[in-house]
Amino acid sequence: MARAFVFPGQGSQDVGMGRALAETFPAAREVFDEVDDALGQKLSAIMWDGPKETLTLTENAQPALMAVSMAVVRVLEREKGVKLAESAKFVAGHSLGEYSALAAAGAFSLADAARLLKLRGQAMQAAVPVGQGAMVALLGVGLDVAEKVAAEAAQGEVCQVANDNEPTQVVLSGAKSAIDRVAEVGKAHGVRRAVPLPVSAPFHCALMQPAADAMAEALANVTISVPVVPVVANVIASAVTDPNEIRRLLVEQVTGTVRWRECVGYLAGNGVTDVFELGSGKVLAGLAKRIEKSLEAMSLGTPEDIEAAAPKLA
């Protein structure tokens, strides 16, 4: 049995996430305290008590989701004797989850990951004035059709594939006026539904270039170590271990497509049989089983999840 640990992205946040971990495991509490100290804010209070609108702000949601993922990692390592380097063949994360994956694999310190994600959230929010960008999920079609819909809806504006999540779910991102045209254009291409996403900015498209520039500057000043296991990078859907390549791909990721369907395919194609999603929510476990029917997938986000999974990871 070969395992991969995967880490969720934005949208999996919820008020109360991580509280039970902190109350049950000292190792988890330590992670939340470290993140609070690194950011100079009581992020854990926002995570556990809300309000939801404050937690959902990109600059809070990104480090918060990483903190929950790292709390699970720390509990597994400190309290269950599960060493990532021995237990996982690969790690991967969806968008911001790639930072969680890198921190879990020792490429980033916890404090650096928290500060980078805070900045990433701020930079992404500032890149496009509120109301000028949007994102929409296309249901019932795959990447080829989604690319045609994006090209037709663009009409000279930015409209591109942001997330290739699974064979029948692709997210487009770009200028609001272009995204507004997607539903009508999609009808002619067999799109079952076009669902506008409740996001504050158009992530993973060319409009995010100012955020990519900000991350290039920030990442240039951060130490990246060789990860203890290879990281499957979003924008190339294959494994990397070289710190300079990791740095370059994280910058590209801001404006590039999250090729999650292909990332999961890469895992399965390289011998992975079991996927464990570490952190808040169950989105990636669900996607894994829809992308590759052969995969077993479990989510670990609560003390009960950890207790259930620990024997399988021993």
PDB file of C-alpha atoms in Angstrom:
ATOM      1  CA  MET A   1       0.000   0.000   0.000  1.00  0.00           C
ATOM      2  CA  ALA A   2       1.398   3.383  -1.042  1.00  0.00           C
ATOM      3  CA  ARG A   3      -0.095   6.514   0.489  1.00  0.00           C
ATOM      4  CA  ALA A   4      -0.381  10.175  -0.423  1.00  0.00           C
ATOM      5  CA  PHE A   5      -1.297  12.931   2.002  1.00  0.00           C
ATOM      6  CA  VAL A   6      -3.301  15.749   0.406  1.00  0.00           C
ATOM      7  CA  PHE A   7      -4.240  19.149   1.797  1.00  0.00           C
ATOM      8  CA  PRO A   8      -7.431  21.159   1.160  1.00  0.00           C
ATOM      9  CA  GLY A   9      -7.777  24.604  -0.383  1.00  0.00           C
ATOM     10  CA  GLN A  10     -10.004  27.601   0.135  1.00  0.00           C
ATOM     11  CA  GLY A  11     -13.691  26.861   0.554  1.00  0.00           C
ATOM     12  CA  SER A  12     -13.130  24.136   3.155  1.00  0.00           C
ATOM     13  CA  GLN A  13     -13.058  26.637   6.022  1.00  0.00           C
ATOM     14  CA  ASP A  14     -15.786  26.661   8.648  1.00  0.00           C
ATOM     15  CA  VAL A  15     -16.175  28.355  12.016  1.00  0.00           C
ATOM     16  CA  GLY A  16     -15.104  25.945  14.742  1.00  0.00           C
ATOM     17  CA  MET A  17     -12.555  24.113  12.620  1.00  0.00           C
ATOM     18  CA  GLY A  18      -9.605  22.859  14.613  1.00  0.00           C
ATOM     19  CA  ARG A  19     -11.134  23.571  18.028  1.00  0.00           C
ATOM     20  CA  ALA A  20     -11.674  19.919  18.928  1.00  0.00           C
ATOM     21  CA  LEU A  21      -8.117  19.111  17.832  1.00  0.00           C
ATOM     22  CA  ALA A  22      -6.735  21.828  20.107  1.00  0.00           C
ATOM     23  CA  GLU A  23      -8.872  20.692  23.033  1.00  0.00           C
ATOM     24  CA  THR A  24      -7.897  17.032  22.584  1.00  0.00           C
ATOM     25  CA  PHE A  25      -4.231  17.119  21.591  1.00  0.00           C
ATOM     26  CA  PRO A  26      -1.483  19.347  23.072  1.00  0.00           C
ATOM     27  CA  ALA A  27       0.458  19.003  19.810  1.00  0.00           C
ATOM     28  CA  ALA A  28      -2.430  20.588  17.897  1.00  0.00           C
ATOM     29  CA  ARG A  29      -2.765  23.433  20.404  1.00  0.00           C
ATOM     30  CA  GLU A  30       0.926  24.132  19.914  1.00  0.00           C
ATOM     31  CA  VAL A  31       0.432  24.580  16.160  1.00  0.00           C
ATOM     32  CA  PHE A  32      -2.363  27.111  16.588  1.00  0.00           C
ATOM     33  CA  ASP A  33      -0.307  29.051  19.155  1.00  0.00           C
ATOM     34  CA  GLU A  34       2.696  29.094  16.796  1.00  0.00           C
ATOM     35  CA  VAL A  35       0.571  30.405  13.911  1.00  0.00           C
ATOM     36  CA  ASP A  36      -0.976  33.098  16.130  1.00  0.00           C
ATOM     37  CA  ASP A  37       2.525  34.180  17.193  1.00  0.00           C
ATOM     38  CA  ALA A  38       3.872  34.179  13.622  1.00  0.00           C
ATOM     39  CA  LEU A  39       1.033  36.379  12.393  1.00  0.00           C
ATOM     40  CA  GLY A  40       0.801  38.628  15.434  1.00  0.00           C
ATOM     41  CA  GLN A  41      -2.969  38.062  15.516  1.00  0.00           C
ATOM     42  CA  LYS A  42      -5.330  35.719  17.327  1.00  0.00           C
ATOM     43  CA  LEU A  43      -6.258  33.798  14.197  1.00  0.00           C
ATOM     44  CA  SER A  44      -7.321  30.810  16.308  1.00  0.00           C
ATOM     45  CA  ALA A  45     -10.056  32.939  17.931  1.00  0.00           C
ATOM     46  CA  ILE A  46     -11.437  33.833  14.484  1.00  0.00           C
ATOM     47  CA  MET A  47     -11.298  30.172  13.474  1.00  0.00           C
ATOM     48  CA  TRP A  48     -13.160  28.960  16.515  1.00  0.00           C
ATOM     49  CA  ASP A  49     -15.568  31.813  17.247  1.00  0.00           C
ATOM     50  CA  GLY A  50     -15.990  33.619  13.922  1.00  0.00           C
ATOM     51  CA  PRO A  51     -17.638  35.633  12.660  1.00  0.00           C
ATOM     52  CA  LYS A  52     -17.783  33.602   9.465  1.00  0.00           C
ATOM     53  CA  GLU A  53     -17.339  36.702   7.291  1.00  0.00           C
ATOM     54  CA  THR A  54     -13.998  37.415   8.968  1.00  0.00           C
ATOM     55  CA  LEU A  55     -12.796  33.820   8.679  1.00  0.00           C
ATOM     56  CA  THR A  56     -13.801  33.734   5.011  1.00  0.00           C
ATOM     57  CA  LEU A  57     -11.595  36.729   4.177  1.00  0.00           C
ATOM     58  CA  THR A  58      -8.873  35.306   1.960  1.00  0.00           C
ATOM     59  CA  GLU A  59      -6.057  36.604   4.173  1.00  0.00           C
ATOM     60  CA  ASN A  60      -7.519  34.703   7.146  1.00  0.00           C
ATOM     61  CA  ALA A  61      -8.909  31.593   5.436  1.00  0.00           C
ATOM     62  CA  GLN A  62      -5.593  30.669   3.807  1.00  0.00           C
ATOM     63  CA  PRO A  63      -3.371  30.524   6.913  1.00  0.00           C
ATOM     64  CA  ALA A  64      -6.277  29.119   8.952  1.00  0.00           C
ATOM     65  CA  LEU A  65      -6.722  26.132   6.652  1.00  0.00           C
ATOM     66  CA  MET A  66      -2.981  25.499   6.682  1.00  0.00           C
ATOM     67  CA  ALA A  67      -2.992  25.633  10.497  1.00  0.00           C
ATOM     68  CA  VAL A  68      -5.670  22.929  10.765  1.00  0.00           C
ATOM     69  CA  SER A  69      -3.820  20.723   8.285  1.00  0.00           C
ATOM     70  CA  MET A  70      -0.553  21.145  10.160  1.00  0.00           C
ATOM     71  CA  ALA A  71      -2.283  20.449  13.470  1.00  0.00           C
ATOM     72  CA  VAL A  72      -3.352  17.064  12.084  1.00  0.00           C
ATOM     73  CA  VAL A  73       0.184  16.414  10.813  1.00  0.00           C
ATOM     74  CA  ARG A  74       1.705  17.330  14.182  1.00  0.00           C
ATOM     75  CA  VAL A  75      -0.745  15.113  16.089  1.00  0.00           C
ATOM     76  CA  LEU A  76      -0.022  12.165  13.814  1.00  0.00           C
ATOM     77  CA  GLU A  77       3.722  12.624  14.236  1.00  0.00           C
ATOM     78  CA  ARG A  78       3.934  13.518  17.940  1.00  0.00           C
ATOM     79  CA  GLU A  79       1.074  11.538  19.416  1.00  0.00           C
ATOM     80  CA  LYS A  80       0.471   8.646  17.007  1.00  0.00           C
ATOM     81  CA  GLY A  81       4.030   7.935  15.877  1.00  0.00           C
ATOM     82  CA  VAL A  82       3.165   8.428  12.199  1.00  0.00           C
ATOM     83  CA  LYS A  83       6.163   9.975  10.425  1.00  0.00           C
ATOM     84  CA  LEU A  84       5.269  11.582   7.124  1.00  0.00           C
ATOM     85  CA  ALA A  85       8.613  10.642   5.561  1.00  0.00           C
ATOM     86  CA  GLU A  86       7.926   6.964   6.284  1.00  0.00           C
ATOM     87  CA  SER A  87       4.158   6.919   5.746  1.00  0.00           C
ATOM     88  CA  ALA A  88       3.640   8.906   2.534  1.00  0.00           C
ATOM     89  CA  LYS A  89       5.062   8.409  -0.944  1.00  0.00           C
ATOM     90  CA  PHE A  90       3.873  11.880  -2.059  1.00  0.00           C
ATOM     91  CA  VAL A  91       2.152  14.980  -0.717  1.00  0.00           C
ATOM     92  CA  ALA A  92      -0.006  17.420  -2.678  1.00  0.00           C
ATOM     93  CA  GLY A  93      -2.342  20.301  -1.929  1.00  0.00           C
ATOM     94  CA  HIS A  94      -5.096  22.161  -3.754  1.00  0.00           C
ATOM     95  CA  SER A  95      -4.026  25.790  -4.360  1.00  0.00           C
ATOM     96  CA  LEU A  96      -3.119  27.163  -0.897  1.00  0.00           C
ATOM     97  CA  GLY A  97      -3.024  23.516   0.204  1.00  0.00           C
ATOM     98  CA  GLU A  98       0.258  23.218  -1.688  1.00  0.00           C
ATOM     99  CA  TYR A  99       1.805  25.408   1.025  1.00  0.00           C
ATOM    100  CA  SER A 100       0.350  23.070   3.656  1.00  0.00           C
ATOM    101  CA  ALA A 101       1.840  20.110   1.796  1.00  0.00           C
ATOM    102  CA  LEU A 102       5.239  21.800   1.644  1.00  0.00           C
ATOM    103  CA  ALA A 103       5.124  22.684   5.350  1.00  0.00           C
ATOM    104  CA  ALA A 104       4.107  19.110   6.208  1.00  0.00           C
ATOM    105  CA  ALA A 105       7.068  17.817   4.186  1.00  0.00           C
ATOM    106  CA  GLY A 106       9.485  20.187   5.920  1.00  0.00           C
ATOM    107  CA  ALA A 107      10.119  22.497   2.957  1.00  0.00           C
ATOM    108  CA  PHE A 108       8.728  25.495   4.873  1.00  0.00           C
ATOM    109  CA  SER A 109       8.745  26.249   8.574  1.00  0.00           C
ATOM    110  CA  LEU A 110       5.267  26.563  10.070  1.00  0.00           C
ATOM    111  CA  ALA A 111       5.816  30.257  10.782  1.00  0.00           C
ATOM    112  CA  ASP A 112       6.985  30.988   7.230  1.00  0.00           C
ATOM    113  CA  ALA A 113       4.033  29.101   5.745  1.00  0.00           C
ATOM    114  CA  ALA A 114       1.615  31.137   7.875  1.00  0.00           C
ATOM    115  CA  ARG A 115       3.193  34.466   6.934  1.00  0.00           C
ATOM    116  CA  LEU A 116       3.397  33.570   3.238  1.00  0.00           C
ATOM    117  CA  LEU A 117      -0.273  32.578   3.146  1.00  0.00           C
ATOM    118  CA  LYS A 118      -1.345  35.732   4.961  1.00  0.00           C
ATOM    119  CA  LEU A 119       0.529  37.769   2.354  1.00  0.00           C
ATOM    120  CA  ARG A 120      -0.782  35.588  -0.484  1.00  0.00           C
ATOM    121  CA  GLY A 121      -4.350  36.190   0.656  1.00  0.00           C
ATOM    122  CA  GLN A 122      -3.812  39.935   0.956  1.00  0.00           C
ATOM    123  CA  ALA A 123      -2.074  40.133  -2.420  1.00  0.00           C
ATOM    124  CA  MET A 124      -4.754  38.109  -4.187  1.00  0.00           C
ATOM    125  CA  GLN A 125      -7.494  40.281  -2.718  1.00  0.00           C
ATOM    126  CA  ALA A 126      -5.694  43.502  -3.680  1.00  0.00           C
ATOM    127  CA  ALA A 127      -4.885  42.392  -7.236  1.00  0.00           C
ATOM    128  CA  VAL A 128      -8.389  43.035  -8.595  1.00  0.00           C
ATOM    129  CA  PRO A 129     -10.890  45.622  -7.301  1.00  0.00           C
ATOM    130  CA  VAL A 130     -13.912  44.004  -5.632  1.00  0.00           C
ATOM    131  CA  GLY A 131     -16.663  43.321  -8.148  1.00  0.00           C
ATOM    132  CA  GLN A 132     -14.440  43.332 -11.234  1.00  0.00           C
ATOM    133  CA  GLY A 133     -13.566  39.615 -11.176  1.00  0.00           C
ATOM    134  CA  ALA A 134     -15.538  36.415 -10.691  1.00  0.00           C
ATOM    135  CA  MET A 135     -15.358  32.623 -10.833  1.00  0.00           C
ATOM    136  CA  VAL A 136     -17.847  30.008 -12.038  1.00  0.00           C
ATOM    137  CA  ALA A 137     -17.941  26.215 -11.790  1.00  0.00           C
ATOM    138  CA  LEU A 138     -18.969  24.283 -14.896  1.00  0.00           C
ATOM    139  CA  LEU A 139     -20.701  21.004 -14.068  1.00  0.00           C
ATOM    140  CA  GLY A 140     -21.108  18.090 -16.432  1.00  0.00           C
ATOM    141  CA  VAL A 141     -18.192  18.833 -18.747  1.00  0.00           C
ATOM    142  CA  GLY A 142     -14.456  18.295 -18.727  1.00  0.00           C
ATOM    143  CA  LEU A 143     -11.380  20.350 -19.497  1.00  0.00           C
ATOM    144  CA  ASP A 144     -11.640  20.326 -23.304  1.00  0.00           C
ATOM    145  CA  VAL A 145     -15.167  21.746 -23.311  1.00  0.00           C
ATOM    146  CA  ALA A 146     -14.364  24.198 -20.510  1.00  0.00           C
ATOM    147  CA  GLU A 147     -11.458  25.628 -22.519  1.00  0.00           C
ATOM    148  CA  LYS A 148     -13.763  26.192 -25.521  1.00  0.00           C
ATOM    149  CA  VAL A 149     -16.381  27.894 -23.329  1.00  0.00           C
ATOM    150  CA  ALA A 150     -13.710  30.123 -21.774  1.00  0.00           C
ATOM    151  CA  ALA A 151     -12.354  31.139 -25.181  1.00  0.00           C
ATOM    152  CA  GLU A 152     -15.831  32.026 -26.497  1.00  0.00           C
ATOM    153  CA  ALA A 153     -16.902  33.891 -23.365  1.00  0.00           C
ATOM    154  CA  ALA A 154     -13.697  35.933 -23.147  1.00  0.00           C
ATOM    155  CA  GLN A 155     -14.394  38.342 -26.042  1.00  0.00           C
ATOM    156  CA  GLY A 156     -11.041  39.991 -25.497  1.00  0.00           C
ATOM    157  CA  GLU A 157     -11.235  39.841 -21.702  1.00  0.00           C
ATOM    158  CA  VAL A 158      -9.592  37.420 -19.282  1.00  0.00           C
ATOM    159  CA  CYS A 159     -11.481  34.141 -18.945  1.00  0.00           C
ATOM    160  CA  GLN A 160      -9.491  30.994 -18.276  1.00  0.00           C
ATOM    161  CA  VAL A 161      -9.507  27.624 -16.527  1.00  0.00           C
ATOM    162  CA  ALA A 162      -8.649  28.138 -12.857  1.00  0.00           C
ATOM    163  CA  ASN A 163      -9.271  24.632 -11.476  1.00  0.00           C
ATOM    164  CA  ASP A 164      -9.537  21.344 -13.333  1.00  0.00           C
ATOM    165  CA  ASN A 165     -11.011  19.570 -10.329  1.00  0.00           C
ATOM    166  CA  GLU A 166     -12.392  16.310 -11.716  1.00  0.00           C
ATOM    167  CA  PRO A 167     -13.694  14.912 -15.023  1.00  0.00           C
ATOM    168  CA  THR A 168     -17.037  16.721 -14.760  1.00  0.00           C
ATOM    169  CA  GLN A 169     -16.143  19.848 -12.756  1.00  0.00           C
ATOM    170  CA  VAL A 170     -13.988  22.687 -14.068  1.00  0.00           C
ATOM    171  CA  VAL A 171     -13.807  26.211 -12.630  1.00  0.00           C
ATOM    172  CA  LEU A 172     -13.314  29.300 -14.813  1.00  0.00           C
ATOM    173  CA  SER A 173     -11.934  32.607 -13.560  1.00  0.00           C
ATOM    174  CA  GLY A 174     -11.593  36.086 -15.021  1.00  0.00           C
ATOM    175  CA  ALA A 175     -13.243  39.443 -15.609  1.00  0.00           C
ATOM    176  CA  LYS A 176     -16.784  39.538 -14.215  1.00  0.00           C
ATOM    177  CA  SER A 177     -18.329  40.533 -17.530  1.00  0.00           C
ATOM    178  CA  ALA A 178     -16.672  37.548 -19.236  1.00  0.00           C
ATOM    179  CA  ILE A 179     -17.695  35.146 -16.465  1.00  0.00           C
ATOM    180  CA  ASP A 180     -21.255  36.509 -16.724  1.00  0.00           C
ATOM    181  CA  ARG A 181     -21.309  35.291 -20.343  1.00  0.00           C
ATOM    182  CA  VAL A 182     -20.240  31.749 -19.444  1.00  0.00           C
ATOM    183  CA  ALA A 183     -23.677  30.328 -18.577  1.00  0.00           C
ATOM    184  CA  GLU A 184     -25.172  31.311 -21.933  1.00  0.00           C
ATOM    185  CA  VAL A 185     -22.125  30.209 -23.926  1.00  0.00           C
ATOM    186  CA  GLY A 186     -21.998  26.950 -21.998  1.00  0.00           C
ATOM    187  CA  LYS A 187     -25.514  25.890 -23.039  1.00  0.00           C
ATOM    188  CA  ALA A 188     -24.323  25.259 -26.580  1.00  0.00           C
ATOM    189  CA  HIS A 189     -21.495  23.073 -25.287  1.00  0.00           C
ATOM    190  CA  GLY A 190     -23.489  20.756 -23.041  1.00  0.00           C
ATOM    191  CA  VAL A 191     -22.704  22.444 -19.728  1.00  0.00           C
ATOM    192  CA  ARG A 192     -25.231  21.020 -17.270  1.00  0.00           C
ATOM    193  CA  ARG A 193     -24.950  23.917 -14.807  1.00  0.00           C
ATOM    194  CA  ALA A 194     -22.778  26.993 -14.445  1.00  0.00           C
ATOM    195  CA  VAL A 195     -22.577  27.829 -10.742  1.00  0.00           C
ATOM    196  CA  PRO A 196     -21.164  31.234  -9.705  1.00  0.00           C
ATOM    197  CA  LEU A 197     -18.739  30.831  -6.795  1.00  0.00           C
ATOM    198  CA  PRO A 198     -18.953  33.031  -3.675  1.00  0.00           C
ATOM    199  CA  VAL A 199     -15.348  34.264  -3.893  1.00  0.00           C
ATOM    200  CA  SER A 200     -13.894  37.704  -3.312  1.00  0.00           C
ATOM    201  CA  ALA A 201     -11.437  37.657  -6.233  1.00  0.00           C
ATOM    202  CA  PRO A 202     -10.787  35.806  -9.524  1.00  0.00           C
ATOM    203  CA  PHE A 203      -8.110  33.348  -8.411  1.00  0.00           C
ATOM    204  CA  HIS A 204      -5.755  31.442 -10.737  1.00  0.00           C
ATOM    205  CA  CYS A 205      -6.043  33.645 -13.795  1.00  0.00           C
ATOM    206  CA  ALA A 206      -3.961  36.345 -15.492  1.00  0.00           C
ATOM    207  CA  LEU A 207      -5.668  39.094 -13.445  1.00  0.00           C
ATOM    208  CA  MET A 208      -3.701  37.792 -10.440  1.00  0.00           C
ATOM    209  CA  GLN A 209      -0.344  38.887 -11.916  1.00  0.00           C
ATOM    210  CA  PRO A 210       0.179  41.609  -9.245  1.00  0.00           C
ATOM    211  CA  ALA A 211      -0.232  38.893  -6.575  1.00  0.00           C
ATOM    212  CA  ALA A 212       2.216  36.639  -8.420  1.00  0.00           C
ATOM    213  CA  ASP A 213       4.762  39.474  -8.386  1.00  0.00           C
ATOM    214  CA  ALA A 214       4.241  39.969  -4.655  1.00  0.00           C
ATOM    215  CA  MET A 215       4.708  36.244  -3.996  1.00  0.00           C
ATOM    216  CA  ALA A 216       7.859  36.129  -6.131  1.00  0.00           C
ATOM    217  CA  GLU A 217       9.380  38.819  -3.928  1.00  0.00           C
ATOM    218  CA  ALA A 218       8.258  37.155  -0.689  1.00  0.00           C
ATOM    219  CA  LEU A 219       9.361  33.662  -1.706  1.00  0.00           C
ATOM    220  CA  ALA A 220      12.780  34.957  -2.733  1.00  0.00           C
ATOM    221  CA  ASN A 221      13.399  35.858   0.907  1.00  0.00           C
ATOM    222  CA  VAL A 222      12.222  32.584   2.466  1.00  0.00           C
ATOM    223  CA  THR A 223      14.271  29.440   3.041  1.00  0.00           C
ATOM    224  CA  ILE A 224      12.873  26.438   1.198  1.00  0.00           C
ATOM    225  CA  SER A 225      14.357  23.076   2.155  1.00  0.00           C
ATOM    226  CA  VAL A 226      14.247  19.846   0.179  1.00  0.00           C
ATOM    227  CA  PRO A 227      10.933  18.188   1.181  1.00  0.00           C
ATOM    228  CA  VAL A 228      11.206  14.805   2.889  1.00  0.00           C
ATOM    229  CA  VAL A 229       8.839  13.361   0.270  1.00  0.00           C
ATOM    230  CA  PRO A 230       8.144  14.681  -3.260  1.00  0.00           C
ATOM    231  CA  VAL A 231       5.422  17.302  -3.657  1.00  0.00           C
ATOM    232  CA  VAL A 232       3.066  16.994  -6.644  1.00  0.00           C
ATOM    233  CA  ALA A 233       2.814  20.589  -7.863  1.00  0.00           C
ATOM    234  CA  ASN A 234      -0.495  22.075  -9.041  1.00  0.00           C
ATOM    235  CA  VAL A 235       0.705  23.708 -12.244  1.00  0.00           C
ATOM    236  CA  ILE A 236       2.683  20.783 -13.691  1.00  0.00           C
ATOM    237  CA  ALA A 237       0.820  17.849 -12.097  1.00  0.00           C
ATOM    238  CA  SER A 238       4.063  16.026 -11.364  1.00  0.00           C
ATOM    239  CA  ALA A 239       6.454  15.643  -8.450  1.00  0.00           C
ATOM    240  CA  VAL A 240       9.136  18.155  -7.467  1.00  0.00           C
ATOM    241  CA  THR A 241      11.802  18.222  -4.764  1.00  0.00           C
ATOM    242  CA  ASP A 242      14.186  20.983  -5.890  1.00  0.00           C
ATOM    243  CA  PRO A 243      13.740  24.137  -3.740  1.00  0.00           C
ATOM    244  CA  ASN A 244      14.306  26.526  -6.654  1.00  0.00           C
ATOM    245  CA  GLU A 245      11.743  24.725  -8.783  1.00  0.00           C
ATOM    246  CA  ILE A 246       9.285  24.711  -5.878  1.00  0.00           C
ATOM    247  CA  ARG A 247       9.738  28.480  -5.527  1.00  0.00           C
ATOM    248  CA  ARG A 248       9.183  29.086  -9.259  1.00  0.00           C
ATOM    249  CA  LEU A 249       6.092  26.873  -9.431  1.00  0.00           C
ATOM    250  CA  LEU A 250       4.487  28.562  -6.412  1.00  0.00           C
ATOM    251  CA  VAL A 251       4.752  31.883  -8.244  1.00  0.00           C
ATOM    252  CA  GLU A 252       3.295  30.365 -11.430  1.00  0.00           C
ATOM    253  CA  GLN A 253       0.482  28.831  -9.391  1.00  0.00           C
ATOM    254  CA  VAL A 254      -1.000  32.268  -8.576  1.00  0.00           C
ATOM    255  CA  THR A 255      -1.994  32.886 -12.196  1.00  0.00           C
ATOM    256  CA  GLY A 256      -1.945  29.273 -13.445  1.00  0.00           C
ATOM    257  CA  THR A 257      -4.414  26.417 -13.513  1.00  0.00           C
ATOM    258  CA  VAL A 258      -4.723  24.077 -10.540  1.00  0.00           C
ATOM    259  CA  ARG A 259      -4.483  20.783 -12.438  1.00  0.00           C
ATOM    260  CA  TRP A 260      -5.979  18.725  -9.608  1.00  0.00           C
ATOM    261  CA  ARG A 261      -7.529  16.011 -11.792  1.00  0.00           C
ATOM    262  CA  GLU A 262      -4.109  15.372 -13.309  1.00  0.00           C
ATOM    263  CA  CYS A 263      -2.377  15.566  -9.910  1.00  0.00           C
ATOM    264  CA  VAL A 264      -4.571  12.757  -8.592  1.00  0.00           C
ATOM    265  CA  GLY A 265      -3.987  10.838 -11.819  1.00  0.00           C
ATOM    266  CA  TYR A 266      -0.245  11.240 -11.286  1.00  0.00           C
ATOM    267  CA  LEU A 267      -0.548   9.829  -7.766  1.00  0.00           C
ATOM    268  CA  ALA A 268      -2.498   6.797  -8.945  1.00  0.00           C
ATOM    269  CA  GLY A 269      -0.179   6.318 -11.910  1.00  0.00           C
ATOM    270  CA  ASN A 270       2.812   6.233  -9.564  1.00  0.00           C
ATOM    271  CA  GLY A 271       1.551   3.505  -7.308  1.00  0.00           C
ATOM    272  CA  VAL A 272      -0.554   5.389  -4.751  1.00  0.00           C
ATOM    273  CA  THR A 273      -3.486   3.304  -3.533  1.00  0.00           C
ATOM    274  CA  ASP A 274      -4.662   5.325  -0.516  1.00  0.00           C
ATOM    275  CA  VAL A 275      -5.215   9.077  -0.225  1.00  0.00           C
ATOM    276  CA  PHE A 276      -5.517  10.747   3.174  1.00  0.00           C
ATOM    277  CA  GLU A 277      -6.868  14.302   3.240  1.00  0.00           C
ATOM    278  CA  LEU A 278      -5.413  16.131   6.242  1.00  0.00           C
ATOM    279  CA  GLY A 279      -7.301  19.191   7.449  1.00  0.00           C
ATOM    280  CA  SER A 280     -10.712  20.818   7.295  1.00  0.00           C
ATOM    281  CA  GLY A 281     -13.509  19.294   5.226  1.00  0.00           C
ATOM    282  CA  LYS A 282     -13.791  16.281   2.936  1.00  0.00           C
ATOM    283  CA  VAL A 283     -13.641  17.849  -0.545  1.00  0.00           C
ATOM    284  CA  LEU A 284     -10.403  16.280  -1.765  1.00  0.00           C
ATOM    285  CA  ALA A 285     -11.260  12.783  -0.540  1.00  0.00           C
ATOM    286  CA  GLY A 286     -14.471  12.977  -2.555  1.00  0.00           C
ATOM    287  CA  LEU A 287     -12.670  14.254  -5.647  1.00  0.00           C
ATOM    288  CA  ALA A 288     -10.021  11.530  -5.417  1.00  0.00           C
ATOM    289  CA  LYS A 289     -12.609   8.770  -5.630  1.00  0.00           C
ATOM    290  CA  ARG A 290     -14.365  10.437  -8.562  1.00  0.00           C
ATOM    291  CA  ILE A 291     -11.111  10.953 -10.473  1.00  0.00           C
ATOM    292  CA  GLU A 292      -9.581   7.506  -9.874  1.00  0.00           C
ATOM    293  CA  LYS A 293     -12.073   4.795  -8.915  1.00  0.00           C
ATOM    294  CA  SER A 294      -9.227   2.549  -7.712  1.00  0.00           C
ATOM    295  CA  LEU A 295      -8.218   4.919  -4.902  1.00  0.00           C
ATOM    296  CA  GLU A 296      -9.248   4.557  -1.287  1.00  0.00           C
ATOM    297  CA  ALA A 297      -9.673   7.960   0.362  1.00  0.00           C
ATOM    298  CA  MET A 298     -10.155   9.166   3.941  1.00  0.00           C
ATOM    299  CA  SER A 299     -10.445  12.617   5.518  1.00  0.00           C
ATOM    300  CA  LEU A 300      -8.692  13.437   8.802  1.00  0.00           C
ATOM    301  CA  GLY A 301      -9.915  16.646  10.360  1.00  0.00           C
ATOM    302  CA  THR A 302     -11.241  15.698  13.799  1.00  0.00           C
ATOM    303  CA  PRO A 303      -9.943  13.707  16.784  1.00  0.00           C
ATOM    304  CA  GLU A 304     -12.339  10.904  15.818  1.00  0.00           C
ATOM    305  CA  ASP A 305     -10.971  10.837  12.262  1.00  0.00           C
ATOM    306  CA  ILE A 306      -7.421  10.598  13.570  1.00  0.00           C
ATOM    307  CA  GLU A 307      -8.236   7.764  15.954  1.00  0.00           C
ATOM    308  CA  ALA A 308      -9.964   5.863  13.122  1.00  0.00           C
ATOM    309  CA  ALA A 309      -7.090   6.371  10.682  1.00  0.00           C
ATOM    310  CA  ALA A 310      -4.114   5.871  13.023  1.00  0.00           C
ATOM    311  CA  PRO A 311      -4.100   2.046  12.795  1.00  0.00           C
ATOM    312  CA  LYS A 312      -4.103   2.264   8.990  1.00  0.00           C
ATOM    313  CA  LEU A 313      -1.138   4.641   9.054  1.00  0.00           C
ATOM    314  CA  ALA A 314       0.933   2.750  11.616  1.00  0.00           C
TER     315      ALA A 314
END
